[in-house]
Amino acid sequence: MSDKIALSTWPTPLERVPRLAAALGLGEDDLWIKRDDLIGLGGGGNKVRKLEWTVGAALAAGADTLVTTGAAQSNHARLTAAAGARLGLDVVLVFPGTPDSAVNGSGNLVLDGLFGARVFWAGDSDPSTMADVTDEVCRRLRHDGARPFAIPFGGSSPLGARGYVDGGAELLSQLPDVEHVVVALGSGGTMAGLIGALGERRVLGVHCGAVAEPAATVADLTTALTGRDIAPESLRIRTDQVGAGYGVLHEPVLAAMRTAALTEGLVLDPVYSGRAMAGLIAAVHDGDIRPAQRSVLLHTGGLPGLFGHTETVHRTVDSLRSYGSERTPPHTSA
């Protein structure tokens, strides 16, 4: 019996984006956006599909507290907090750094607080030790009488990846002849689930710098999910959009965000969906994606994180164009 629970309403929209397609040199029916940013819970995003499985397992285990980890601007952490609020569960988020290192308490942190999550600040812990810190937090919670359930970084486990087996099947029902599905590759579970539904050759992951070995990470998750031996070299992964590293603004990503916004009014974030779009643009330029092939960008959400990304905010505000501000304001009548 499945432990999956419902946290949103499906399916999410699939939208044609002809002006964006034309800007990239594609035909008007060639490019579509799968709008998982419009999932209703907690500001939306791809992590909800994973949480339907992982939080379902937590409830089946009798947990009263969800514990997870990520960066301070983690979309997964924000949506875990939202899921906890909806279901009446406590949530503890384990973040590296200190309260003073949080970016002005903005972006996803605002929603973490609004949803009632508590934060354990892990100081100088590096990514390789965050799972150990999370285990220690769970031990403390059990000592205090709570029943915690740990959800891994990004919600990426073979169980969580089942959310995108569902998502891939949903996409096929909407666009059966899709040839390319482009997705941000963060912790790996979303790409693994899509491969489980669509196969290796239709899924193009764009590495965001969140894990050290993206191909091995996705291959291991997909192998555990499907029971097939998936070789890392069989996967389609672009690593050309990481730039200076995870969370650091990369110029082609900012250009991709502007292109999507100017052609379709589509908002992407600089860490995940913006990198996926930059990877899609690069794939068109080098011929990996060609005209007359149906291609889909999975919009994984992340809008709150945009407002927590200081450099992107400043660069975007600085680019505002003025009209007539040097002249006398136009006359208005009552």
XYZ file of C-alpha atoms in Angstrom:
334
model
C 0.000 0.000 0.000
C 1.326 3.431 -0.965
C 2.171 5.985 1.714
C 1.886 8.850 -0.793
C -0.212 11.788 0.368
C -1.778 14.640 -1.617
C -0.186 18.059 -1.164
C -1.385 19.751 -4.343
C -3.750 19.504 -7.304
C -2.561 17.842 -10.491
C -1.755 18.161 -13.336
C 0.308 21.339 -13.470
C -0.049 23.379 -16.686
C 2.042 22.786 -19.798
C 2.391 26.044 -21.737
C 3.673 26.790 -25.218
C 6.156 29.699 -25.310
C 6.384 30.789 -28.962
C 8.104 34.163 -28.406
C 10.826 32.552 -26.319
C 11.174 29.772 -28.895
C 11.593 32.343 -31.690
C 14.246 34.183 -29.682
C 16.223 30.925 -29.500
C 15.801 30.107 -33.198
C 13.171 27.410 -32.667
C 9.719 26.999 -34.191
C 6.659 28.288 -32.376
C 5.519 24.776 -31.415
C 8.976 23.535 -30.456
C 9.275 24.827 -26.883
C 6.986 24.314 -23.893
C 7.233 25.054 -20.159
C 5.986 22.544 -17.577
C 4.791 24.832 -14.806
C 5.679 23.027 -11.597
C 6.312 26.491 -10.188
C 2.505 26.774 -10.072
C 2.053 23.912 -7.610
C -0.109 25.473 -4.926
C 1.644 24.578 -1.685
C 3.950 27.100 -0.035
C 4.895 29.182 -3.073
C 5.233 26.234 -5.440
C 8.102 24.237 -6.861
C 9.254 20.766 -7.799
C 9.950 19.617 -4.245
C 6.243 19.160 -3.558
C 6.108 16.048 -5.735
C 8.917 14.503 -3.669
C 7.345 15.573 -0.381
C 4.118 13.740 -1.209
C 6.146 10.542 -0.862
C 8.637 11.431 1.875
C 6.132 13.135 4.177
C 3.726 10.289 3.506
C 6.401 7.927 4.830
C 6.909 10.196 7.856
C 3.207 10.063 8.712
C 3.151 6.288 8.243
C 6.065 6.046 10.696
C 4.161 8.063 13.310
C 6.412 11.137 13.140
C 5.375 14.455 14.613
C 8.425 16.457 13.445
C 10.046 16.794 10.035
C 13.776 17.503 9.930
C 15.658 18.417 6.772
C 18.711 20.293 5.605
C 19.898 22.564 2.810
C 21.266 26.021 2.142
C 19.638 28.942 3.933
C 17.726 29.778 0.726
C 16.649 26.167 0.183
C 13.379 25.788 -1.731
C 13.090 22.244 -0.385
C 13.353 23.507 3.202
C 10.682 26.136 2.557
C 8.292 23.574 1.100
C 8.994 21.098 3.907
C 7.985 23.868 6.320
C 4.819 24.478 4.307
C 3.955 20.769 4.258
C 4.452 20.602 8.014
C 2.149 23.572 8.515
C -0.559 22.020 6.351
C -0.375 18.687 8.164
C 0.132 19.935 11.737
C 3.717 18.702 12.021
C 6.619 20.544 13.618
C 9.526 21.323 11.289
C 13.205 21.835 12.107
C 15.498 23.079 9.331
C 19.245 22.461 9.614
C 21.231 25.179 7.838
C 24.962 25.891 7.656
C 26.130 29.226 8.994
C 24.701 31.456 11.713
C 21.646 33.712 11.964
C 23.926 36.643 11.112
C 24.983 34.958 7.859
C 21.412 34.786 6.562
C 20.895 37.218 3.696
C 18.963 39.940 5.530
C 16.318 37.414 6.499
C 14.940 37.590 2.956
C 13.649 35.220 0.296
C 12.823 31.699 1.437
C 13.749 32.508 5.040
C 10.746 34.821 5.285
C 8.437 31.966 4.355
C 10.261 29.506 6.622
C 9.416 31.807 9.503
C 5.866 32.403 8.322
C 5.242 28.642 8.216
C 6.499 28.317 11.808
C 9.681 26.338 11.162
C 12.540 26.318 13.656
C 16.120 26.604 12.394
C 19.191 24.881 13.780
C 22.215 26.850 12.593
C 25.143 24.450 12.108
C 27.926 27.033 12.018
C 30.919 26.146 9.866
C 29.688 22.646 8.993
C 30.435 21.793 5.360
C 28.055 19.852 3.093
C 29.783 16.538 3.818
C 28.946 16.781 7.524
C 25.414 18.183 7.340
C 23.835 14.710 7.421
C 25.693 14.021 10.686
C 24.466 17.320 12.129
C 20.917 16.418 11.101
C 21.241 13.039 12.848
C 22.379 14.823 16.003
C 19.398 17.198 15.819
C 17.096 14.168 15.519
C 18.740 12.600 18.583
C 18.146 15.785 20.574
C 14.525 15.899 19.477
C 13.951 12.276 20.517
C 15.557 13.043 23.881
C 13.025 15.874 24.263
C 10.134 13.516 23.521
C 9.544 14.289 19.860
C 9.214 11.725 17.051
C 11.395 13.166 14.263
C 11.649 11.968 10.694
C 14.690 13.035 8.650
C 14.179 13.971 4.992
C 17.442 14.087 3.005
C 18.967 17.139 1.348
C 16.699 18.291 -1.479
C 14.248 15.486 -0.700
C 16.381 13.374 -3.030
C 16.121 9.702 -2.236
C 14.774 6.788 -4.280
C 11.475 7.312 -2.466
C 11.340 11.055 -3.141
C 12.310 10.520 -6.780
C 9.063 8.614 -7.277
C 7.401 12.027 -7.339
C 8.987 12.673 -10.723
C 8.143 9.258 -12.068
C 4.609 10.560 -11.517
C 5.570 13.945 -12.981
C 7.128 12.380 -16.074
C 4.041 10.258 -16.707
C 1.895 13.373 -16.302
C 4.010 15.216 -18.865
C 3.739 12.332 -21.354
C -0.048 12.460 -21.054
C 0.097 16.159 -21.995
C 2.745 16.004 -24.760
C 3.280 12.394 -25.895
C 5.825 13.308 -28.606
C 8.198 15.227 -26.323
C 11.822 14.616 -27.321
C 13.783 16.664 -24.770
C 12.975 17.519 -21.155
C 15.439 20.015 -19.681
C 15.693 20.205 -15.893
C 17.930 21.787 -13.281
C 20.144 19.168 -11.649
C 20.496 20.047 -7.979
C 20.386 17.182 -5.507
C 19.491 14.788 -8.340
C 16.106 13.340 -7.402
C 14.021 15.243 -9.948
C 16.205 14.173 -12.852
C 16.304 10.582 -11.567
C 12.518 10.403 -11.403
C 12.129 11.863 -14.897
C 14.558 9.265 -16.233
C 12.477 6.596 -14.516
C 9.468 7.767 -16.535
C 11.074 8.916 -19.804
C 14.416 7.122 -20.146
C 17.950 8.479 -20.234
C 17.951 9.953 -23.756
C 15.002 12.306 -23.364
C 16.159 13.980 -20.133
C 18.822 16.698 -20.139
C 20.052 17.771 -16.710
C 21.797 21.101 -16.200
C 24.215 20.875 -13.286
C 23.773 23.671 -10.726
C 26.816 22.930 -8.566
C 24.884 21.534 -5.594
C 26.634 18.134 -5.572
C 30.241 17.239 -6.317
C 29.560 14.350 -8.716
C 26.271 14.988 -10.506
C 26.392 12.054 -12.932
C 27.205 9.514 -10.214
C 24.564 11.016 -7.904
C 21.801 10.756 -10.504
C 22.924 7.330 -11.685
C 22.849 5.924 -8.144
C 19.392 7.372 -7.444
C 18.016 6.120 -10.761
C 19.479 2.651 -10.274
C 17.873 2.380 -6.837
C 14.588 3.759 -8.172
C 14.255 1.610 -11.287
C 16.223 -1.529 -10.445
C 18.187 -1.074 -13.683
C 21.946 -0.581 -13.617
C 22.287 3.028 -14.826
C 25.788 4.041 -15.908
C 26.762 7.665 -15.215
C 28.102 8.028 -18.759
C 24.675 7.149 -20.194
C 23.170 10.349 -18.779
C 22.783 13.671 -20.581
C 24.231 16.278 -18.234
C 25.545 19.748 -18.999
C 28.093 21.160 -16.584
C 28.736 24.436 -18.400
C 26.375 26.649 -16.378
C 27.886 26.273 -12.896
C 30.248 29.218 -13.320
C 31.971 30.157 -10.067
C 29.815 27.743 -8.075
C 26.458 26.969 -6.536
C 24.571 30.100 -5.563
C 26.968 32.425 -7.421
C 25.413 34.435 -10.257
C 26.634 33.244 -13.671
C 26.360 35.759 -16.541
C 24.740 33.382 -19.083
C 22.136 32.550 -16.423
C 21.247 36.210 -15.898
C 20.989 36.607 -19.684
C 18.694 33.549 -19.871
C 16.517 34.926 -17.070
C 16.177 38.229 -18.915
C 15.323 36.504 -22.192
C 12.564 34.446 -20.570
C 11.196 37.485 -18.756
C 11.262 39.801 -21.795
C 9.697 37.323 -24.214
C 7.117 35.559 -22.051
C 6.879 37.354 -18.706
C 8.347 34.171 -17.249
C 10.255 34.487 -13.967
C 13.181 32.155 -13.323
C 15.580 32.031 -10.383
C 19.390 32.361 -10.594
C 20.289 29.078 -8.879
C 18.093 26.437 -10.529
C 15.522 27.298 -13.211
C 17.677 30.094 -14.641
C 20.571 27.666 -15.010
C 18.243 25.149 -16.674
C 17.192 27.799 -19.202
C 20.820 28.792 -19.825
C 21.616 25.120 -20.433
C 18.684 24.822 -22.842
C 19.895 27.880 -24.761
C 23.407 26.425 -24.936
C 22.002 23.092 -26.131
C 20.184 24.856 -28.973
C 23.331 26.767 -29.901
C 25.474 23.619 -30.097
C 22.845 21.522 -31.883
C 21.951 19.116 -29.088
C 18.393 20.479 -29.306
C 17.245 21.352 -32.830
C 14.244 22.999 -34.508
C 11.220 20.745 -35.098
C 11.985 18.763 -31.914
C 9.429 19.105 -29.123
C 11.310 20.334 -26.049
C 10.097 21.076 -22.526
C 11.745 23.092 -19.793
C 10.636 21.903 -16.356
C 10.076 25.068 -14.325
C 11.046 23.966 -10.830
C 9.969 27.169 -9.066
C 12.277 29.120 -6.782
C 10.709 32.586 -6.974
C 11.223 33.294 -3.233
C 14.894 32.416 -3.609
C 15.256 35.072 -6.302
C 14.471 37.738 -3.706
C 17.070 36.243 -1.370
C 19.837 36.380 -3.991
C 21.436 39.751 -3.320
C 23.534 40.130 -6.471
C 20.673 39.247 -8.804
C 18.340 41.652 -7.023
C 20.850 44.493 -7.229
C 21.751 43.818 -10.864
C 18.096 43.684 -11.877
C 17.115 46.859 -10.032
C 20.140 48.659 -11.501
C 18.906 47.752 -14.991
C 15.573 49.568 -14.559
C 14.990 52.047 -17.365
C 13.621 55.525 -16.665
C 11.026 57.373 -18.699
C 10.723 61.136 -18.477
C 11.927 61.393 -14.876
C 13.984 64.431 -15.755
C 10.865 66.291 -16.919
C 7.923 67.760 -15.016
C 5.487 64.982 -14.094
C 2.486 64.795 -16.427
C -0.586 66.750 -15.391
C -3.334 64.724 -13.783
C -6.833 65.898 -13.101
C -9.158 64.867 -10.343
